[in-house]
Amino acid sequence: MSKKPTLRTEMPKISLEIFREMIATLPAEKLAAIPPEKLPEDIPMSLVNEAPLYVRPIVETLLLERNSLALRTRQMIKDNLGEPGLEALDTAQQTEDKATLRIFATKLLELKQLRQRCVRMEPLEGDKLLTRFLQNIDKLLPDVLSEQLQIHKGMEALKETGRLPKDLLRLVDRARKRLKEQRDMISKFLGDYYSEKITISHQVMQHRIHAIEEHETEQRHQAEEIENLRSELVTLQKKLRLPFGKRKHIEDSDALRLQITQLSTQMKVSEIPVDETELTLWLDALVETSLNPAALERAKMATHMAKHNLLFLLQRYCEQQEASARHVARNPFVQVDPRKVIKYTMQSEQFILNYFQQKRIEATNQLSLAAEMKTDEIDKIEKELLQELKQSSFLTR
């Protein structure tokens, strides 16, 4: 009875570069003696044409044997670990120098450098550059998180190895080690990015709050001037009932209306805005850091301060919508549809609830084993934010 052949998957492989050198330098008999399991996994067929004529048949035979071994190995993996196990080993065998991760790592480095340069800029100008850069990096996050999820699934698929033949055990152990290395690398990238993002978001929010407070002082003076003009307008409107000087009173009234409109428009245009896109970016930064232990540990103080800044700016966002409605009601000379503004004001208080509802959907759609845990964490963060938010006047008035 013939001995059953083994795959000898534990044998160390030679690199493609060394194999190319061996083809060019080894005698034919030594080249033919190379075990197929020692050959590189991805050998281009062009290597056959590059080989010297006297060893081309040997190289072709080696490639056929290598491919045959690869097929047998894949079938054994599938028989023992199923399709998920086969996909896990494919994931582990992929190069770690993936374009997505390489680009993400490069952008992360550029973000840190940009943050240093922005220290020397005017705050609001630097904040715009940093915010735009964060938004660009965020576009890469879905692909990075997809890689992370694929690795997580692969590690789960390779957990049960008790019944594996010895021929496959070392192969699976190496695959698990590579998956762990890739997982740790992605976790480090994400931890670095989330801590940078929350630190920058805290800084941007601090600058915005400072600008708002300065602007409010200036607006109080403008509001007083508008009230004085309105009082003058009321006085002039009473004079229109008099039988003399009517034309002059009309001209003066029109001039006052124009002044009121111009000042009101100036107040609106010069307003320090807070919009939904920014609030979403800052909420993302807060949630992402809170869900990542490494990032939270690194940026604990920035996360704590960012939460309070965010609540202040969320309140200011709602107040700005209400102020727009009041502005329309108080100044009939500004042509804005008040129904749209008032409707927007009513919806603004649902902003944080809608945001977390979307986050829960995203977590569930990941279909990962950690999705339930992640959803619980999201619920916890939402509860904490709402608890503090309800203490703000705009939810209790």
Coordinates of C-alpha atoms in Angstrom, one line a residue:
M1 CA 0.0 0.0 0.0
S2 CA 1.5 3.3 -1.1
K3 CA 2.1 6.0 1.4
K4 CA -0.3 8.9 1.3
P5 CA 1.5 12.1 0.1
T6 CA 1.7 15.0 2.5
L7 CA 1.6 18.7 1.6
R8 CA 4.6 19.7 3.8
T9 CA 3.0 23.1 4.2
E10 CA 5.4 24.0 7.0
M11 CA 8.4 24.2 4.6
P12 CA 9.7 27.8 4.3
K13 CA 9.1 29.3 0.9
I14 CA 11.8 30.9 -1.3
S15 CA 11.1 34.4 -2.5
L16 CA 10.3 35.2 -6.2
E17 CA 13.5 37.1 -6.5
I18 CA 15.6 34.2 -5.3
F19 CA 13.7 31.8 -7.5
R20 CA 14.4 34.0 -10.5
E21 CA 18.2 33.9 -9.6
M22 CA 18.0 30.1 -9.2
I23 CA 16.5 29.7 -12.6
A24 CA 19.4 31.7 -14.1
T25 CA 22.2 30.1 -12.2
L26 CA 21.4 26.5 -11.0
P27 CA 22.1 23.4 -13.1
A28 CA 19.1 21.7 -14.6
E29 CA 19.2 18.7 -12.2
K30 CA 19.3 20.9 -9.1
L31 CA 16.5 23.2 -10.3
A32 CA 14.3 20.1 -11.0
A33 CA 15.0 18.9 -7.4
I34 CA 13.3 21.9 -5.8
P35 CA 10.2 20.7 -3.8
P36 CA 7.0 22.5 -5.2
E37 CA 5.9 23.5 -1.7
K38 CA 9.0 25.7 -1.4
L39 CA 8.2 27.7 -4.5
P40 CA 6.6 31.2 -4.2
E41 CA 2.9 31.3 -4.2
D42 CA 2.4 33.8 -7.1
I43 CA 4.7 32.9 -10.0
P44 CA 4.1 34.8 -13.2
M45 CA 4.0 32.8 -16.4
S46 CA 6.4 35.3 -17.9
L47 CA 9.1 33.6 -15.8
V48 CA 9.0 30.7 -18.2
N49 CA 9.9 32.9 -21.2
E50 CA 12.6 34.6 -19.1
A51 CA 14.3 31.3 -18.3
P52 CA 17.3 30.0 -20.3
L53 CA 16.1 27.6 -23.1
Y54 CA 17.7 24.5 -21.5
V55 CA 15.7 24.9 -18.2
R56 CA 12.3 26.1 -19.6
P57 CA 10.7 22.7 -19.6
I58 CA 11.8 22.3 -16.0
V59 CA 10.4 25.7 -15.0
E60 CA 7.1 24.8 -16.7
T61 CA 7.0 21.5 -14.8
L62 CA 7.7 23.2 -11.5
L63 CA 4.9 25.7 -12.1
L64 CA 2.5 22.9 -12.9
E65 CA 3.4 21.0 -9.8
R66 CA 3.1 24.2 -7.7
N67 CA -0.3 24.9 -9.1
S68 CA -1.4 21.3 -8.5
L69 CA -0.2 21.5 -4.9
A70 CA -2.0 24.8 -4.4
L71 CA -5.3 23.3 -5.7
R72 CA -4.9 20.2 -3.4
T73 CA -4.1 22.5 -0.5
R74 CA -7.2 24.7 -1.1
Q75 CA -9.4 21.6 -1.4
M76 CA -8.1 20.3 2.0
I77 CA -8.7 23.6 3.6
K78 CA -12.2 23.7 2.2
D79 CA -12.9 20.1 3.4
N80 CA -11.7 20.9 6.9
L81 CA -12.6 24.6 7.4
G82 CA -15.3 25.2 4.9
E83 CA -15.6 28.2 2.5
P84 CA -15.1 30.8 5.4
G85 CA -11.8 29.1 6.2
L86 CA -10.7 29.2 2.6
E87 CA -11.6 32.9 2.4
A88 CA -9.7 33.5 5.7
L89 CA -6.5 32.0 4.3
D90 CA -6.9 34.0 1.1
T91 CA -7.2 37.2 3.2
A92 CA -4.1 36.3 5.2
Q93 CA -2.1 35.6 2.0
Q94 CA -2.9 39.0 0.5
T95 CA 0.0 41.5 0.7
E96 CA 0.0 43.8 3.7
D97 CA 1.0 46.7 1.4
K98 CA -2.5 47.2 0.3
A99 CA -3.3 50.5 -1.6
T100 CA -6.1 51.4 0.8
L101 CA -4.0 51.1 3.9
R102 CA -1.0 52.7 2.3
I103 CA -3.0 55.7 1.2
F104 CA -4.7 56.0 4.6
A105 CA -1.3 55.8 6.5
T106 CA 0.1 58.5 4.1
K107 CA -2.9 60.8 4.7
L108 CA -2.7 60.3 8.4
L109 CA 0.9 61.5 8.4
E110 CA 0.0 64.5 6.2
L111 CA -2.8 65.4 8.6
K112 CA -0.4 65.5 11.5
Q113 CA 2.0 67.7 9.5
L114 CA -0.9 70.0 8.5
R115 CA -2.0 70.4 12.1
Q116 CA 1.5 71.6 12.9
R117 CA 1.5 74.1 10.0
C118 CA -1.9 75.4 11.0
V119 CA -0.6 76.5 14.4
R120 CA 1.0 79.5 12.6
M121 CA -2.2 80.4 10.7
E122 CA -5.2 82.5 11.6
P123 CA -7.4 80.1 13.6
L124 CA -10.5 80.1 11.4
E125 CA -8.4 79.7 8.3
G126 CA -6.5 76.8 9.7
D127 CA -9.7 75.2 10.9
K128 CA -11.1 75.3 7.4
L129 CA -8.1 73.5 6.0
L130 CA -8.1 70.8 8.8
T131 CA -11.9 70.2 8.4
R132 CA -11.6 69.8 4.7
F133 CA -8.7 67.3 5.2
L134 CA -10.6 65.3 7.8
Q135 CA -13.6 65.1 5.4
N136 CA -11.2 63.7 2.7
I137 CA -9.7 61.1 5.0
D138 CA -13.2 60.1 6.1
K139 CA -13.9 59.1 2.5
L140 CA -11.3 56.4 2.9
L141 CA -12.7 55.0 6.2
P142 CA -15.4 52.7 4.7
D143 CA -12.6 50.7 2.8
V144 CA -10.4 50.6 5.9
L145 CA -13.3 49.4 8.1
S146 CA -14.2 46.8 5.4
E147 CA -10.7 45.5 5.6
Q148 CA -10.9 45.3 9.3
L149 CA -14.2 43.5 9.2
Q150 CA -12.8 41.0 6.7
I151 CA -9.9 40.2 9.0
H152 CA -12.2 39.9 12.0
K153 CA -14.3 37.3 10.1
G154 CA -11.1 35.5 9.0
M155 CA -9.9 35.2 12.5
E156 CA -13.3 33.9 13.7
A157 CA -13.2 31.3 10.8
L158 CA -9.8 30.0 11.9
K159 CA -10.6 29.7 15.6
E160 CA -11.5 26.0 15.6
T161 CA -8.5 24.0 14.5
G162 CA -8.5 21.0 16.8
R163 CA -9.4 18.5 14.0
L164 CA -7.1 19.8 11.4
P165 CA -4.5 17.5 9.8
K166 CA -0.9 18.2 10.8
D167 CA -0.2 19.2 7.2
L168 CA -2.6 22.2 7.5
L169 CA -2.1 23.1 11.2
R170 CA 1.1 25.2 10.6
L171 CA -0.4 26.8 7.5
V172 CA -3.4 27.9 9.6
D173 CA -1.2 29.1 12.5
R174 CA 0.8 31.3 10.1
A175 CA -2.4 32.6 8.6
R176 CA -3.7 33.5 12.0
K177 CA -0.5 35.2 12.8
R178 CA -0.6 37.3 9.6
L179 CA -4.3 38.2 10.2
K180 CA -3.4 39.3 13.8
E181 CA -0.6 41.5 12.4
Q182 CA -2.9 43.1 9.9
R183 CA -5.6 43.6 12.5
D184 CA -3.1 45.3 14.9
M185 CA -1.8 47.5 12.1
I186 CA -5.3 48.7 11.1
S187 CA -6.2 49.2 14.8
K188 CA -3.2 51.3 15.2
F189 CA -4.0 53.4 12.2
L190 CA -7.6 53.9 13.3
G191 CA -6.6 54.7 16.9
D192 CA -4.1 57.3 15.6
Y193 CA -6.6 58.8 13.3
Y194 CA -9.5 59.0 15.8
S195 CA -7.3 60.6 18.4
E196 CA -6.1 63.2 15.8
K197 CA -9.7 63.8 14.6
I198 CA -11.1 64.4 18.1
T199 CA -8.2 66.6 19.1
I200 CA -8.6 68.7 15.9
S201 CA -12.4 68.8 16.3
H202 CA -12.1 70.0 19.9
Q203 CA -9.7 72.7 18.7
V204 CA -12.0 73.8 15.8
M205 CA -15.0 73.9 18.2
Q206 CA -13.0 76.0 20.7
H207 CA -12.1 78.5 18.0
R208 CA -15.7 78.6 16.8
I209 CA -17.1 79.3 20.3
H210 CA -14.5 82.0 20.8
A211 CA -15.5 83.6 17.5
I212 CA -19.2 83.4 18.4
E213 CA -18.7 85.0 21.8
E214 CA -16.8 87.9 20.2
H215 CA -19.4 88.2 17.5
E216 CA -22.2 88.3 20.1
T217 CA -20.7 91.4 21.7
E218 CA -20.6 93.2 18.4
Q219 CA -24.2 92.1 17.6
R220 CA -25.6 93.5 20.8
H221 CA -24.4 96.9 19.7
Q222 CA -26.0 96.4 16.3
A223 CA -29.2 95.2 17.8
E224 CA -29.4 98.3 20.0
E225 CA -29.0 100.4 16.9
I226 CA -31.7 98.5 15.1
E227 CA -34.1 99.0 18.0
N228 CA -33.4 102.7 18.0
L229 CA -34.1 102.9 14.3
R230 CA -37.4 101.0 14.8
S231 CA -38.4 103.5 17.4
E232 CA -37.7 106.3 15.0
L233 CA -39.7 104.5 12.3
V234 CA -42.7 104.1 14.7
T235 CA -42.6 107.9 15.4
L236 CA -42.4 108.7 11.8
Q237 CA -45.4 106.4 11.0
K238 CA -47.5 108.4 13.5
K239 CA -46.5 111.6 11.8
L240 CA -47.8 110.3 8.5
R241 CA -51.3 111.0 9.9
L242 CA -50.5 114.7 10.0
P243 CA -51.8 116.8 7.2
F244 CA -48.5 118.5 6.5
G245 CA -44.9 117.2 5.5
K246 CA -46.3 113.8 4.4
R247 CA -43.9 113.4 1.5
K248 CA -40.9 114.1 3.7
H249 CA -42.1 111.6 6.4
I250 CA -42.6 108.9 3.7
E251 CA -39.0 109.5 2.4
D252 CA -37.6 109.4 5.9
S253 CA -39.6 106.2 6.7
D254 CA -38.3 104.5 3.5
A255 CA -34.7 105.5 4.5
L256 CA -35.1 104.1 8.0
R257 CA -36.6 100.8 6.5
L258 CA -33.6 100.6 4.3
Q259 CA -31.2 101.1 7.2
I260 CA -33.0 98.5 9.3
T261 CA -32.8 96.0 6.4
Q262 CA -29.2 96.7 5.7
L263 CA -28.2 96.3 9.4
S264 CA -30.3 93.2 9.8
T265 CA -28.8 91.6 6.7
Q266 CA -25.3 92.6 7.9
M267 CA -26.0 90.9 11.2
K268 CA -27.1 87.7 9.3
V269 CA -24.3 87.7 6.9
S270 CA -21.6 88.3 9.5
E271 CA -23.1 85.6 11.7
I272 CA -20.6 82.8 12.8
P273 CA -22.5 79.8 11.3
V274 CA -22.8 76.2 12.7
D275 CA -24.1 73.8 10.1
E276 CA -25.3 70.2 9.9
T277 CA -22.2 69.0 8.1
E278 CA -19.9 70.3 10.8
L279 CA -22.1 68.9 13.6
T280 CA -22.1 65.5 12.0
L281 CA -18.3 65.6 11.6
W282 CA -17.8 66.5 15.3
L283 CA -20.3 63.9 16.4
D284 CA -18.5 61.3 14.3
A285 CA -15.2 62.2 16.0
L286 CA -16.8 61.9 19.4
V287 CA -18.5 58.6 18.7
E288 CA -15.5 57.0 16.9
T289 CA -13.1 58.0 19.7
S290 CA -15.5 56.8 22.4
L291 CA -15.7 53.4 20.6
N292 CA -12.0 53.0 20.3
P293 CA -10.2 52.3 23.6
A294 CA -6.7 53.3 22.3
A295 CA -7.9 56.6 20.9
L296 CA -9.9 57.4 24.0
E297 CA -7.0 56.7 26.3
R298 CA -4.7 58.9 24.1
A299 CA -7.2 61.8 23.8
K300 CA -9.3 61.5 27.0
M301 CA -9.2 65.2 27.9
A302 CA -9.9 66.4 24.3
T303 CA -12.8 64.0 24.1
H304 CA -14.3 65.3 27.4
M305 CA -13.9 68.9 26.4
A306 CA -15.2 68.2 22.8
K307 CA -18.4 66.7 24.2
H308 CA -19.2 70.0 26.1
N309 CA -18.2 72.1 23.1
L310 CA -20.4 70.0 20.9
L311 CA -23.4 70.4 23.1
F312 CA -22.9 74.2 23.2
L313 CA -22.6 74.4 19.4
L314 CA -25.6 72.1 18.9
Q315 CA -27.7 74.4 21.1
R316 CA -26.3 77.4 19.2
Y317 CA -27.3 75.6 15.9
C318 CA -30.9 75.3 17.1
E319 CA -30.9 78.9 18.4
Q320 CA -29.7 80.1 15.0
Q321 CA -32.6 78.4 13.2
E322 CA -35.0 80.0 15.7
A323 CA -33.3 83.4 15.4
S324 CA -33.9 83.2 11.6
A325 CA -37.6 82.7 12.2
R326 CA -37.7 85.6 14.7
H327 CA -35.6 87.7 12.3
V328 CA -38.3 87.2 9.6
A329 CA -41.1 87.9 12.1
R330 CA -39.5 91.1 13.4
N331 CA -38.4 92.4 10.0
P332 CA -41.0 92.1 7.2
F333 CA -38.6 93.9 4.8
V334 CA -36.3 90.8 4.5
Q335 CA -37.8 88.5 1.9
V336 CA -37.4 84.9 3.3
D337 CA -40.0 82.2 3.4
P338 CA -40.7 81.9 7.2
R339 CA -42.5 78.6 6.9
K340 CA -39.3 76.9 5.7
V341 CA -37.2 78.4 8.5
I342 CA -39.7 77.5 11.2
K343 CA -40.1 74.0 9.9
Y344 CA -36.3 73.6 9.9
T345 CA -36.2 74.9 13.5
M346 CA -38.7 72.2 14.6
Q347 CA -36.6 69.5 12.9
S348 CA -33.3 70.7 14.4
E349 CA -34.1 69.4 17.9
Q350 CA -34.2 65.9 16.3
F351 CA -30.7 66.2 15.0
I352 CA -28.9 64.1 17.6
L353 CA -31.6 61.5 17.7
N354 CA -31.6 61.1 13.9
Y355 CA -27.8 60.9 14.0
F356 CA -27.6 58.0 16.5
Q357 CA -30.4 56.2 14.7
Q358 CA -28.3 56.2 11.6
K359 CA -25.3 55.0 13.6
R360 CA -27.2 52.0 14.9
I361 CA -28.2 51.1 11.3
E362 CA -24.6 51.3 10.2
A363 CA -23.4 49.1 13.1
T364 CA -26.1 46.5 12.3
N365 CA -25.3 46.5 8.6
Q366 CA -21.7 45.5 9.4
L367 CA -23.0 42.0 10.2
S368 CA -20.0 41.5 12.4
L369 CA -19.8 39.5 15.6
A370 CA -19.0 42.7 17.4
A371 CA -22.0 44.6 16.0
E372 CA -24.2 43.9 19.0
M373 CA -21.5 45.2 21.4
K374 CA -20.9 48.2 19.2
T375 CA -24.7 49.0 19.1
D376 CA -24.8 48.8 22.9
E377 CA -21.9 51.3 23.1
I378 CA -23.6 53.6 20.7
D379 CA -26.8 53.5 22.8
K380 CA -24.7 54.3 25.9
I381 CA -23.0 57.3 24.2
E382 CA -26.4 58.6 22.9
K383 CA -27.9 58.3 26.4
E384 CA -25.1 60.2 28.0
L385 CA -25.3 63.0 25.4
L386 CA -29.1 63.3 25.6
Q387 CA -28.9 63.4 29.4
E388 CA -26.6 66.4 29.2
L389 CA -28.5 67.9 26.3
K390 CA -31.8 67.8 28.2
Q391 CA -30.2 70.1 30.8
S392 CA -29.8 72.8 28.1
S393 CA -32.5 75.4 28.0
F394 CA -33.5 74.8 24.4
L395 CA -34.9 71.3 25.2
T396 CA -36.8 72.4 28.3
R397 CA -38.3 75.7 27.3

